[in-house]
The first five atom37 places (N, CA, C, CB, O) and aatype in JSON, in Angstrom:
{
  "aatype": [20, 20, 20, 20, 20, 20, 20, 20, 20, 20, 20, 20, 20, 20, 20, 20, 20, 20, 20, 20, 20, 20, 20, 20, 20, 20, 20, 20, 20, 20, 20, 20, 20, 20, 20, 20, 20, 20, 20, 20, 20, 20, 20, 20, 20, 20, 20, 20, 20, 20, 20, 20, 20, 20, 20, 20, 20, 20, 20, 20, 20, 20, 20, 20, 20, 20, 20, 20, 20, 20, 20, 20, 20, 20, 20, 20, 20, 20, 20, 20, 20, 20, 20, 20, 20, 20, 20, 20, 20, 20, 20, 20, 20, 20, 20, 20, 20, 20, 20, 20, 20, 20, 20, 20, 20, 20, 20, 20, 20, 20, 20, 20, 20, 20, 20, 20, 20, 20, 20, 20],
  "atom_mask": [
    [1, 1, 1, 1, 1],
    [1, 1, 1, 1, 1],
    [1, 1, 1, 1, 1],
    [1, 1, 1, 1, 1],
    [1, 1, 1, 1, 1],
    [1, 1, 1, 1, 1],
    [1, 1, 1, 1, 1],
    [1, 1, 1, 1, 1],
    [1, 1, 1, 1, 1],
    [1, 1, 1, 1, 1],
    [1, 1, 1, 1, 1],
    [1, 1, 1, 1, 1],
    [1, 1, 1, 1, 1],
    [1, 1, 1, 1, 1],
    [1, 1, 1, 1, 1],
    [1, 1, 1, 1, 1],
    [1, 1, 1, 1, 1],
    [1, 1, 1, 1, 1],
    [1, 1, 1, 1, 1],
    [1, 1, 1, 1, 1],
    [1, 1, 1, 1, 1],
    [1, 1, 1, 1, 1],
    [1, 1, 1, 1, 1],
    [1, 1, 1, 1, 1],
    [1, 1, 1, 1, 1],
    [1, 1, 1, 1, 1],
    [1, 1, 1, 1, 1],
    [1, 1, 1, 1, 1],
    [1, 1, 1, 1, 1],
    [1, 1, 1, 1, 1],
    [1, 1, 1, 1, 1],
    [1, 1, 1, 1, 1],
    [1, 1, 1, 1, 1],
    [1, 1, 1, 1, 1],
    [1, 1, 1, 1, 1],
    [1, 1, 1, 1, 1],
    [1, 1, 1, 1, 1],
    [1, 1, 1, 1, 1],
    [1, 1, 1, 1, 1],
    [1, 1, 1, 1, 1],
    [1, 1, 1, 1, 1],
    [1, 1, 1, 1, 1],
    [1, 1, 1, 1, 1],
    [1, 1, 1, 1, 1],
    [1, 1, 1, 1, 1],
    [1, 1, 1, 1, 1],
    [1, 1, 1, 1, 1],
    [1, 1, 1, 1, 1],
    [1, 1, 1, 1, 1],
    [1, 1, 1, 1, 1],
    [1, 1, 1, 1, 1],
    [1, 1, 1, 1, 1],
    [1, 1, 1, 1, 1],
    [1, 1, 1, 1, 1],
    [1, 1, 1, 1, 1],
    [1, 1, 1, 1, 1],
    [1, 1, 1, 1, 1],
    [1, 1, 1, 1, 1],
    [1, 1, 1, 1, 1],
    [1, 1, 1, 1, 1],
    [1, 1, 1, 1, 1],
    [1, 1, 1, 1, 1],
    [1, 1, 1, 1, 1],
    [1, 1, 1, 1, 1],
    [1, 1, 1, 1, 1],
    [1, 1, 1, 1, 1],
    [1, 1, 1, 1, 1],
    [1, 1, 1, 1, 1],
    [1, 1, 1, 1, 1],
    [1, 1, 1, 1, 1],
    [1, 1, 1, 1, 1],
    [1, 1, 1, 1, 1],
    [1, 1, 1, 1, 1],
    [1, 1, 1, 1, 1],
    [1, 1, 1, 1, 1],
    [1, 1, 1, 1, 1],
    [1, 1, 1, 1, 1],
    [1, 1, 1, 1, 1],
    [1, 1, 1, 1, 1],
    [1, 1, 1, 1, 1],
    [1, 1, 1, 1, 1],
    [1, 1, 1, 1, 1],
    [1, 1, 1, 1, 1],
    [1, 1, 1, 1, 1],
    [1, 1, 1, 1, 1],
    [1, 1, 1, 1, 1],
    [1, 1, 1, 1, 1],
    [1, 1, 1, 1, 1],
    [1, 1, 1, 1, 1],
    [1, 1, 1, 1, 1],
    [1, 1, 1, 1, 1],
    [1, 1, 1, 1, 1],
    [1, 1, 1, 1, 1],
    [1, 1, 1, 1, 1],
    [1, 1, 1, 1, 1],
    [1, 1, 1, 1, 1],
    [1, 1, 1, 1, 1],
    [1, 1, 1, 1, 1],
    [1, 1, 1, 1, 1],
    [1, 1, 1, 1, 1],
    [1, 1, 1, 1, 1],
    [1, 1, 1, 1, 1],
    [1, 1, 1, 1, 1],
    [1, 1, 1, 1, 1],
    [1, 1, 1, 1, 1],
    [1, 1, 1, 1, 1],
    [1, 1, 1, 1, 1],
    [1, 1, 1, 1, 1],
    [1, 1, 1, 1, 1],
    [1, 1, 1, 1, 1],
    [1, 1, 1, 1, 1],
    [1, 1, 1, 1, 1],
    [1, 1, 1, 1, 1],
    [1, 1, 1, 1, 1],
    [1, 1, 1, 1, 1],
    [1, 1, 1, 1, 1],
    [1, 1, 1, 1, 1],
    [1, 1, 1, 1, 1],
    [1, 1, 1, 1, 1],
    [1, 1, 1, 1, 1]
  ],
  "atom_positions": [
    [[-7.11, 18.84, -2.95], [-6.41, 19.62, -1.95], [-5.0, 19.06, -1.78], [-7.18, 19.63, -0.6], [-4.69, 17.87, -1.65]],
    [[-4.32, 19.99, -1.8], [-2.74, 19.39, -1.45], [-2.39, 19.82, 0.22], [-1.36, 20.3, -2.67], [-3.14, 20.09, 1.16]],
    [[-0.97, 19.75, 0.08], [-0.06, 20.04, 0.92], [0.89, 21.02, 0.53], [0.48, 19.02, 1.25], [1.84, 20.94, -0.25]],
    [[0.34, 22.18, 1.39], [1.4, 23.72, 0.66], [2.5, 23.7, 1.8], [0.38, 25.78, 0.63], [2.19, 23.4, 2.95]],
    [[3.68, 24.01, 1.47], [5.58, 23.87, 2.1], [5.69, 25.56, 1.44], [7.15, 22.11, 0.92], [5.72, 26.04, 0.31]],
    [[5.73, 25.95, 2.44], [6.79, 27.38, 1.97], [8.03, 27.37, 2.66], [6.15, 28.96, 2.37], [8.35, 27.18, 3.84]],
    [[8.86, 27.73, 1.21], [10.27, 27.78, 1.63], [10.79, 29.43, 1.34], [11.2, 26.56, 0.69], [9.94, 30.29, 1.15]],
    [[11.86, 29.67, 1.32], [12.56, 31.23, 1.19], [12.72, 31.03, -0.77], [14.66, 31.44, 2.39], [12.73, 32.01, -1.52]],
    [[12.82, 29.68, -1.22], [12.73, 29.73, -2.54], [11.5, 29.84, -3.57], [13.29, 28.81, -2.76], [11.47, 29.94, -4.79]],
    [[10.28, 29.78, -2.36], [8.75, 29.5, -2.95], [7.65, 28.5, -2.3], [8.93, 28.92, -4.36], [7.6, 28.23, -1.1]],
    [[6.94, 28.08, -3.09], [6.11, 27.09, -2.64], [6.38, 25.94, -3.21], [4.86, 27.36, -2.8], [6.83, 25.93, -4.36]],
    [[6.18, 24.8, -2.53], [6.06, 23.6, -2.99], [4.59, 22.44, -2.41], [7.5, 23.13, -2.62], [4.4, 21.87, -1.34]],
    [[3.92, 22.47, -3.49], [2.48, 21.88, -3.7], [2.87, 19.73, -3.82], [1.68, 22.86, -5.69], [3.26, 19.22, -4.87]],
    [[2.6, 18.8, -2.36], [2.65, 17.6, -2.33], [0.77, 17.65, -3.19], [3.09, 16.9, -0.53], [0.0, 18.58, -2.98]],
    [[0.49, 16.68, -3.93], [-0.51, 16.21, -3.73], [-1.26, 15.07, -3.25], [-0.67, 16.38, -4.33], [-0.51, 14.13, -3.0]],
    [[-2.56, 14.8, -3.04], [-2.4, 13.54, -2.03], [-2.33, 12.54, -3.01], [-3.66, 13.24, -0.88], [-2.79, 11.55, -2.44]],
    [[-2.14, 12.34, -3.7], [-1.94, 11.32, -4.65], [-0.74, 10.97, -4.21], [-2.03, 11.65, -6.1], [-0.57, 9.96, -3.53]],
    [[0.21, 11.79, -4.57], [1.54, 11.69, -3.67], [1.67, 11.32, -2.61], [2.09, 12.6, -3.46], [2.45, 10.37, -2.47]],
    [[1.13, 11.73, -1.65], [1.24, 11.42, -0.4], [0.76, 9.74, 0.02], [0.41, 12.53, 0.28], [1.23, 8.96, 0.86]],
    [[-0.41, 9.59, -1.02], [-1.01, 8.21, -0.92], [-0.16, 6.96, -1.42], [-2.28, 8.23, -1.73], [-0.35, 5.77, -1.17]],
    [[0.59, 7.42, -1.99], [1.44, 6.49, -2.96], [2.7, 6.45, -2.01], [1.79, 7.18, -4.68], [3.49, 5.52, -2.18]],
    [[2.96, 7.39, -0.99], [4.13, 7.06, -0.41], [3.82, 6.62, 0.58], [5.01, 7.88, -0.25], [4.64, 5.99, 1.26]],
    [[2.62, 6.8, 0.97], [2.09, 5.94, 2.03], [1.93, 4.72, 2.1], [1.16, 6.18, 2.28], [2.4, 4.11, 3.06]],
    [[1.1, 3.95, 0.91], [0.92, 2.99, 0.34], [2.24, 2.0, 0.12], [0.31, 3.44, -0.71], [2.15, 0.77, 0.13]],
    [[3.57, 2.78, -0.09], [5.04, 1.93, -0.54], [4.94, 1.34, 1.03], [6.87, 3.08, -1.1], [4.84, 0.15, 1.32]],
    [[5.0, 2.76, 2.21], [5.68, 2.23, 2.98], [4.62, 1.18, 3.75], [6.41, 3.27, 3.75], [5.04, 0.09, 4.13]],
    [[3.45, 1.51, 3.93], [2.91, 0.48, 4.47], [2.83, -1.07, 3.73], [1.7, 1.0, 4.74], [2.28, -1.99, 4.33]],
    [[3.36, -1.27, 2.52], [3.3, -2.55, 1.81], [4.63, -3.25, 2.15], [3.09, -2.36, 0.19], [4.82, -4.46, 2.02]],
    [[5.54, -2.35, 2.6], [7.07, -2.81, 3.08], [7.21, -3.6, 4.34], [7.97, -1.56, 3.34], [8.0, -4.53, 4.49]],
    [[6.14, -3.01, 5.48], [6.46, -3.91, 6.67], [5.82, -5.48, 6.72], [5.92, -3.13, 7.93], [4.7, -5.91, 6.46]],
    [[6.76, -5.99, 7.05], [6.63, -7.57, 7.28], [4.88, -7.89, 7.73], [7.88, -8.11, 8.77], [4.29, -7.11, 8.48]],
    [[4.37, -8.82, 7.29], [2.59, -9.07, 7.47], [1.91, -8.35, 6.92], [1.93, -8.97, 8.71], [0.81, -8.07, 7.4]],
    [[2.33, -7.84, 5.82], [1.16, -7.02, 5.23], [1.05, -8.04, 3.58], [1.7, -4.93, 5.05], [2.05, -8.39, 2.95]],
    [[0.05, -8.25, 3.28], [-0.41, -8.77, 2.13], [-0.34, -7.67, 1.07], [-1.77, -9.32, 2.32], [0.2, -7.83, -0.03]],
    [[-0.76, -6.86, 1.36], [-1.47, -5.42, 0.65], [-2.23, -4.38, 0.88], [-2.09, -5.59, -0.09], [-2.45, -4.22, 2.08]],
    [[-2.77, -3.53, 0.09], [-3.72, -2.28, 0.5], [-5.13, -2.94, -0.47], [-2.96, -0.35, -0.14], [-5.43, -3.3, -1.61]],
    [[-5.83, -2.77, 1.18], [-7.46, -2.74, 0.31], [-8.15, -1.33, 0.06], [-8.72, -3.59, 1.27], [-7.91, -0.3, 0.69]],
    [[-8.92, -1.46, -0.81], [-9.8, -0.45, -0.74], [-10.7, 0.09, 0.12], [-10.3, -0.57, -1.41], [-11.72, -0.5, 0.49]],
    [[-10.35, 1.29, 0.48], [-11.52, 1.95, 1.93], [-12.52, 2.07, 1.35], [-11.32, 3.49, 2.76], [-13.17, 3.03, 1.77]],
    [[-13.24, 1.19, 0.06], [-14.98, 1.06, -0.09], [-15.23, 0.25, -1.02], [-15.83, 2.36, -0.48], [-15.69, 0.41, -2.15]],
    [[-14.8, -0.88, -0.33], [-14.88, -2.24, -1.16], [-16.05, -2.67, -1.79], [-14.6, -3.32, -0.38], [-16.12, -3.27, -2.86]],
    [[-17.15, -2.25, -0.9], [-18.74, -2.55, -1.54], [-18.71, -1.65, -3.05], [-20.25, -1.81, -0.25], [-18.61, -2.33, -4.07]],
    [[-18.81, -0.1, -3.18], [-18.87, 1.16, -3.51], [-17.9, 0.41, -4.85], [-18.31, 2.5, -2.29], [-18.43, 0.1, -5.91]],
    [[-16.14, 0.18, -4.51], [-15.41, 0.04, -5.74], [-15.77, -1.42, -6.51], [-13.82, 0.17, -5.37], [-15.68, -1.76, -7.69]],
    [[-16.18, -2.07, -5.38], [-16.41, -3.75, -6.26], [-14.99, -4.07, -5.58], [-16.47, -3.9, -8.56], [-14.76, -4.88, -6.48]],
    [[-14.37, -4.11, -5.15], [-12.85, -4.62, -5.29], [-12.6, -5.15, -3.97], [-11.69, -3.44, -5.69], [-12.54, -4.46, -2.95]],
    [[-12.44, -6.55, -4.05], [-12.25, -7.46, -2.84], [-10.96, -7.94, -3.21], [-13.37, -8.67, -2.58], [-10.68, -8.98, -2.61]],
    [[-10.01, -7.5, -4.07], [-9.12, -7.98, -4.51], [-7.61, -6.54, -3.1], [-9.41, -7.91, -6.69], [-7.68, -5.77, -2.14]],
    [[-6.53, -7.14, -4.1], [-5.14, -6.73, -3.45], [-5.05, -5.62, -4.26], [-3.78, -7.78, -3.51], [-5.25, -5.9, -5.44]],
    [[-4.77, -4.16, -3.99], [-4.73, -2.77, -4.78], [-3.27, -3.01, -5.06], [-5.17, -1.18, -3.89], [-2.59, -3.41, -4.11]],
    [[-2.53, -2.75, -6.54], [-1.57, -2.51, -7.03], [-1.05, -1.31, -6.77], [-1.69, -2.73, -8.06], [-1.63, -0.38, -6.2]],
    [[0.25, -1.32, -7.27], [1.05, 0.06, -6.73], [0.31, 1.24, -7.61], [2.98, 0.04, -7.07], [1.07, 2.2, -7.56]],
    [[-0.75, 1.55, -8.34], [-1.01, 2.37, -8.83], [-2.37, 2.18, -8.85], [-0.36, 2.55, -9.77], [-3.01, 2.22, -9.9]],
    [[-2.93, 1.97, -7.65], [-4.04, 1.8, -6.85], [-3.89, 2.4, -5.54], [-4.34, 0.47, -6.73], [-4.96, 2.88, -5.16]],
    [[-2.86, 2.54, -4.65], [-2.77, 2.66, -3.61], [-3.35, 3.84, -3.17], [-1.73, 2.46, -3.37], [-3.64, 3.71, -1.98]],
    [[-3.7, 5.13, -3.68], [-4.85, 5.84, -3.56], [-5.96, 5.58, -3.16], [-5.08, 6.2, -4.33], [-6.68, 6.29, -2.46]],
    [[-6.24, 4.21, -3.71], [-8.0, 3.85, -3.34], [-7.7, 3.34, -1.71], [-8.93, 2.19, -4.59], [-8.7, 3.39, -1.0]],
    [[-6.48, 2.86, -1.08], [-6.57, 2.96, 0.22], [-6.25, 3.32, 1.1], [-6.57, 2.54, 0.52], [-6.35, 2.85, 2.23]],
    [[-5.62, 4.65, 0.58], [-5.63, 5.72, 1.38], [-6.37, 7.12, 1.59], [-4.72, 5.91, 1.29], [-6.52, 7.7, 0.51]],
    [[-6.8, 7.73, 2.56], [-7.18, 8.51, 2.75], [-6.42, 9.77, 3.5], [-8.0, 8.01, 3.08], [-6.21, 9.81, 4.71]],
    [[-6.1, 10.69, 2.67], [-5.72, 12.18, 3.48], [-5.96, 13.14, 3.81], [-5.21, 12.69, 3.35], [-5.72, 14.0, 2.97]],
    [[-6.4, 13.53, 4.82], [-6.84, 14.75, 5.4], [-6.26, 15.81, 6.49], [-7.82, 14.39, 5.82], [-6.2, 15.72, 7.72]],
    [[-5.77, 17.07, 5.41], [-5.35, 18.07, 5.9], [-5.75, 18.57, 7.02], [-5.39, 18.76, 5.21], [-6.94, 18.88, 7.07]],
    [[-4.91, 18.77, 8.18], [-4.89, 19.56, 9.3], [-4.09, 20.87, 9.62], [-4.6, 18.79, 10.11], [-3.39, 21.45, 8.8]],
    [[-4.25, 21.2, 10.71], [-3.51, 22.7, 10.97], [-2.04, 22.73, 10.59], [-3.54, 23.14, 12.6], [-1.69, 23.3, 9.56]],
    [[-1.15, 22.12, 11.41], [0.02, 21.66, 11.36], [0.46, 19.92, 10.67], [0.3, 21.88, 12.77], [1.42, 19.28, 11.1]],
    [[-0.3, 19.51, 9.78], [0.08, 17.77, 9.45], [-1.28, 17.8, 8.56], [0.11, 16.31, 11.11], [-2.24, 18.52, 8.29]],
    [[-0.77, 16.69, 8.34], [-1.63, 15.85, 7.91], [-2.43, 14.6, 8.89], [-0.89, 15.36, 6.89], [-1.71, 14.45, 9.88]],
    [[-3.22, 13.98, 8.96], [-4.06, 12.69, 9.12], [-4.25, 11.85, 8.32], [-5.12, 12.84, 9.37], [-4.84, 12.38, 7.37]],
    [[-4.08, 10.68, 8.11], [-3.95, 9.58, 7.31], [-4.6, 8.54, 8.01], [-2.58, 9.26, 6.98], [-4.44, 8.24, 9.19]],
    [[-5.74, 7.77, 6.78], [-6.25, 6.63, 6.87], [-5.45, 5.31, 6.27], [-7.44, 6.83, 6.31], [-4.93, 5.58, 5.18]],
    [[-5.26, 4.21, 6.62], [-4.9, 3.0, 5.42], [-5.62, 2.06, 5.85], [-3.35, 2.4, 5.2], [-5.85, 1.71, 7.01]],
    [[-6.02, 1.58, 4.69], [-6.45, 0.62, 4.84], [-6.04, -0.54, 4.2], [-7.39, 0.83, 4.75], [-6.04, -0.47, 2.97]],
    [[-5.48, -2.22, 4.98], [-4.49, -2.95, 4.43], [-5.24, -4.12, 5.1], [-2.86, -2.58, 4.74], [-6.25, -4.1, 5.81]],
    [[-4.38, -5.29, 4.62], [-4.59, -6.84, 4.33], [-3.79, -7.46, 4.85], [-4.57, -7.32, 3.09], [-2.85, -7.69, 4.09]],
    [[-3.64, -8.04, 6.25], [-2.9, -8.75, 6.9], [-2.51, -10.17, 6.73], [-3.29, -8.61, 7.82], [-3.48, -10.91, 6.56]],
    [[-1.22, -10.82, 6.72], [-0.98, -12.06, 6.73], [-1.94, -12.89, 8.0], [0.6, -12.15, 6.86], [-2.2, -12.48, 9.13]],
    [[-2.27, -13.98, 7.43], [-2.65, -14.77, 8.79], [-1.64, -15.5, 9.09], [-3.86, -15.7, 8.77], [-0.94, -16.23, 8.39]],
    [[-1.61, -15.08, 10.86], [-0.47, -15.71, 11.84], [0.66, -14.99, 12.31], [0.16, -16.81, 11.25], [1.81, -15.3, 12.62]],
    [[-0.11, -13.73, 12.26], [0.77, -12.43, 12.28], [0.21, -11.53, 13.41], [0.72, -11.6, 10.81], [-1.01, -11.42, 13.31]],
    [[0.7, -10.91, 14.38], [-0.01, -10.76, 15.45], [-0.11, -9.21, 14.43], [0.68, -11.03, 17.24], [0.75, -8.65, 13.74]],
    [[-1.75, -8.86, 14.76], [-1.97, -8.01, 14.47], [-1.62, -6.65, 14.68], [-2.62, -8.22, 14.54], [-1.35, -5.89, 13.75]],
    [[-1.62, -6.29, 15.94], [-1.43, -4.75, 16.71], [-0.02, -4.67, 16.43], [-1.81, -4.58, 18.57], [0.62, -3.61, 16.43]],
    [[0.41, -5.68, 16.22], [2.38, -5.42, 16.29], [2.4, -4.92, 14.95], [3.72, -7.08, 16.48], [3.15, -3.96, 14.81]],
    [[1.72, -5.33, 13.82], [1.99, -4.87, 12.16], [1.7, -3.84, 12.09], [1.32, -5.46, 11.01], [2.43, -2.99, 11.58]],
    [[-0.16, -3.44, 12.89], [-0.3, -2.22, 12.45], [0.62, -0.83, 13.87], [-2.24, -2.15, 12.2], [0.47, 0.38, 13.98]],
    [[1.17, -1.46, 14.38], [1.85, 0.0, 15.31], [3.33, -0.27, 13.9], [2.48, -0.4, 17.97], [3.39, 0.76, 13.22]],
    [[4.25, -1.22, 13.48], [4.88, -0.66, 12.5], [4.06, -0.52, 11.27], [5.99, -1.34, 12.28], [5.04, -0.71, 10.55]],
    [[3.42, -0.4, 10.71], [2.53, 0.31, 9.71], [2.88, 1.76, 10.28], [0.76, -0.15, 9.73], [3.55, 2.52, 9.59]],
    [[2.49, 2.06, 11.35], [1.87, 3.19, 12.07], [3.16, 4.23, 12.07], [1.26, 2.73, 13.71], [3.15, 5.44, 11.82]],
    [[4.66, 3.09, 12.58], [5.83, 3.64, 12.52], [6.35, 4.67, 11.23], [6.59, 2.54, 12.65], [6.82, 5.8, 11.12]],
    [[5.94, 3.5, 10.3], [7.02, 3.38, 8.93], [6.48, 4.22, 7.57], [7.17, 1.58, 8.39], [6.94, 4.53, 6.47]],
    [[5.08, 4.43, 8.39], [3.94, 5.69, 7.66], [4.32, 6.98, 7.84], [2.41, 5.75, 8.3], [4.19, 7.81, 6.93]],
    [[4.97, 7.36, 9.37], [5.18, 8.27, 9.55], [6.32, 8.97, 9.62], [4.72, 8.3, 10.12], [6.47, 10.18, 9.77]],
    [[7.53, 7.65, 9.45], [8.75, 8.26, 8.88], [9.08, 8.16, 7.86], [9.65, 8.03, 9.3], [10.3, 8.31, 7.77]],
    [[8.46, 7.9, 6.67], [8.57, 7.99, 5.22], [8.43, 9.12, 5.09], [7.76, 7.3, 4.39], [9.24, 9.89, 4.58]],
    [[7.02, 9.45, 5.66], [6.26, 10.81, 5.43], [7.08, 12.22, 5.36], [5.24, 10.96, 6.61], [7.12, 13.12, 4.52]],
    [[7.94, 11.92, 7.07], [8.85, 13.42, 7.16], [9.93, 12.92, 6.88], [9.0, 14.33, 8.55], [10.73, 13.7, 7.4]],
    [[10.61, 11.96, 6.29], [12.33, 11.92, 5.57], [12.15, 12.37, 3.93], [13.18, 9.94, 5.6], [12.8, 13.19, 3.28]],
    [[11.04, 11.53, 3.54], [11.1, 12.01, 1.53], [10.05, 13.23, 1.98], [10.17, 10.42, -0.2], [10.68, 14.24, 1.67]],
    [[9.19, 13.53, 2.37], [7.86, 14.39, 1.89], [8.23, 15.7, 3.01], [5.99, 13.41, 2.21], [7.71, 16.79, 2.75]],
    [[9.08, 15.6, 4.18], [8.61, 16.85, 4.52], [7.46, 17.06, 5.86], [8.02, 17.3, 3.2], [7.36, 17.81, 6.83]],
    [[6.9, 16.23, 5.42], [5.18, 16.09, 6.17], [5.18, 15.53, 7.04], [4.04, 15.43, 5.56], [5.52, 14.35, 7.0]],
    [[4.75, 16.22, 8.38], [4.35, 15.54, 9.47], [3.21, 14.68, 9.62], [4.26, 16.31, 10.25], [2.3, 15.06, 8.88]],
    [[2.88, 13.55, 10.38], [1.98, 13.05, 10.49], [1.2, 13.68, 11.71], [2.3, 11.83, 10.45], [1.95, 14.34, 12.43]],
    [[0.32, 13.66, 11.99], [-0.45, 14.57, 13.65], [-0.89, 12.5, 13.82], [-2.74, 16.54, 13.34], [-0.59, 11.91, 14.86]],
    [[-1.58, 11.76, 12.62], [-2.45, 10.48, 13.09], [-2.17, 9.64, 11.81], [-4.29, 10.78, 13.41], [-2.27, 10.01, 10.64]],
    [[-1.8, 8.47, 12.27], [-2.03, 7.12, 11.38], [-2.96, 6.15, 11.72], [-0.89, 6.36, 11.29], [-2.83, 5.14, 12.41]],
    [[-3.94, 6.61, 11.12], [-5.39, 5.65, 11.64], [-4.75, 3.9, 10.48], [-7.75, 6.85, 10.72], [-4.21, 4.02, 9.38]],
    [[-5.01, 2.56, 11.14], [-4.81, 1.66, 10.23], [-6.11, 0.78, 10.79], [-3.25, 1.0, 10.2], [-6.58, 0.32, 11.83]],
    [[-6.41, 0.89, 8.98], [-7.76, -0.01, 9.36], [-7.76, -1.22, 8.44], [-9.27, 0.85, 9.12], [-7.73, -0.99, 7.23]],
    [[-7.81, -2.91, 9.02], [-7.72, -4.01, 9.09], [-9.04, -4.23, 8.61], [-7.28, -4.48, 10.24], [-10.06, -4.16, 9.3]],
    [[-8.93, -4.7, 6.51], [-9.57, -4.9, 5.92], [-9.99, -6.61, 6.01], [-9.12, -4.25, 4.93], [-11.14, -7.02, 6.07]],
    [[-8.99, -7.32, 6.01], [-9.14, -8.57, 5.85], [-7.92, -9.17, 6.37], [-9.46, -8.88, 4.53], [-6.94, -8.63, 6.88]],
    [[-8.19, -10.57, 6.11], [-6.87, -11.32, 6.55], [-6.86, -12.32, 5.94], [-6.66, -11.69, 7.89], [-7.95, -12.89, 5.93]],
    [[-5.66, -13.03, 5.11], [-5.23, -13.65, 3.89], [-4.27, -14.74, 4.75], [-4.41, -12.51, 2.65], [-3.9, -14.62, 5.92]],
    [[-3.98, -15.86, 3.79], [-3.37, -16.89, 4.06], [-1.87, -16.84, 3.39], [-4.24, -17.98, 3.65], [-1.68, -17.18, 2.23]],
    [[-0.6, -16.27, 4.45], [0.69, -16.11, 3.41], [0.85, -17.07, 2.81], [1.97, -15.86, 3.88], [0.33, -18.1, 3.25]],
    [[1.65, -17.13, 1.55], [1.54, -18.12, 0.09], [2.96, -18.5, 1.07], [1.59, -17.33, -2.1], [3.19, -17.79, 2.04]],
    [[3.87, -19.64, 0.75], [4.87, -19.9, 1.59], [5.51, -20.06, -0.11], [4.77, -21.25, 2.99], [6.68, -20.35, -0.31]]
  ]
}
């Protein structure tokens, strides 16, 4: 399932792959984030850090009336106050979304897979 944009020139089809991958940049950008885990770590095997061409496996998108809804799921530095990373996660998810994509966010659910020791 995508994301259909009608314009006066046509349609334009996001897919969530797309959407996951721009999700995935911006949530790997804010300060305390280690990485994106997988939303089914048992299911994929993967206790590891998802690469930029992974970031699909931790995101989740689901189409609404007007937006989208978005899951992430990510890997926090330890010594990093938590709620502060994920409200900018929460920020920087949702203005990526409508400056490159267009796409409103309606929800940025962030769900706190683990927590890692920053390498100094």
């Amino acid at each position: 399932m995508a994301v259909r944009i009608k314009t006066q020139y046509g349609t334009i089809d996001i897919s969530n792959t797309v959407i996951a991958t721009v999700v995935g940049g911006a949530a790997t950008d804010v300060y305390g984030i280690i990485g994106m885990a997988s939303k089914n770590q048992i299911r994929d095997n993967l206790n590891d850090i998802l690469r930029k061409e992974n970031y699909a496996r931790g995101v989740v998108v689901r189409q609404e009336e007007n937006g989208v809804a978005i899951d992430v799921y990510i890997i926090v530095g330890y010594g990093t106050k938590i709620s502060e990373v994920c409200r900018n996660v929460q920020d920087k998810v949702k203005y990526n979304l409508e400056t490159m994509l267009g796409v409103s966010a309606n929800s940025v659910n962030v769900f706190v897979q683990g927590v890692r020791v920053l390498a100094d």
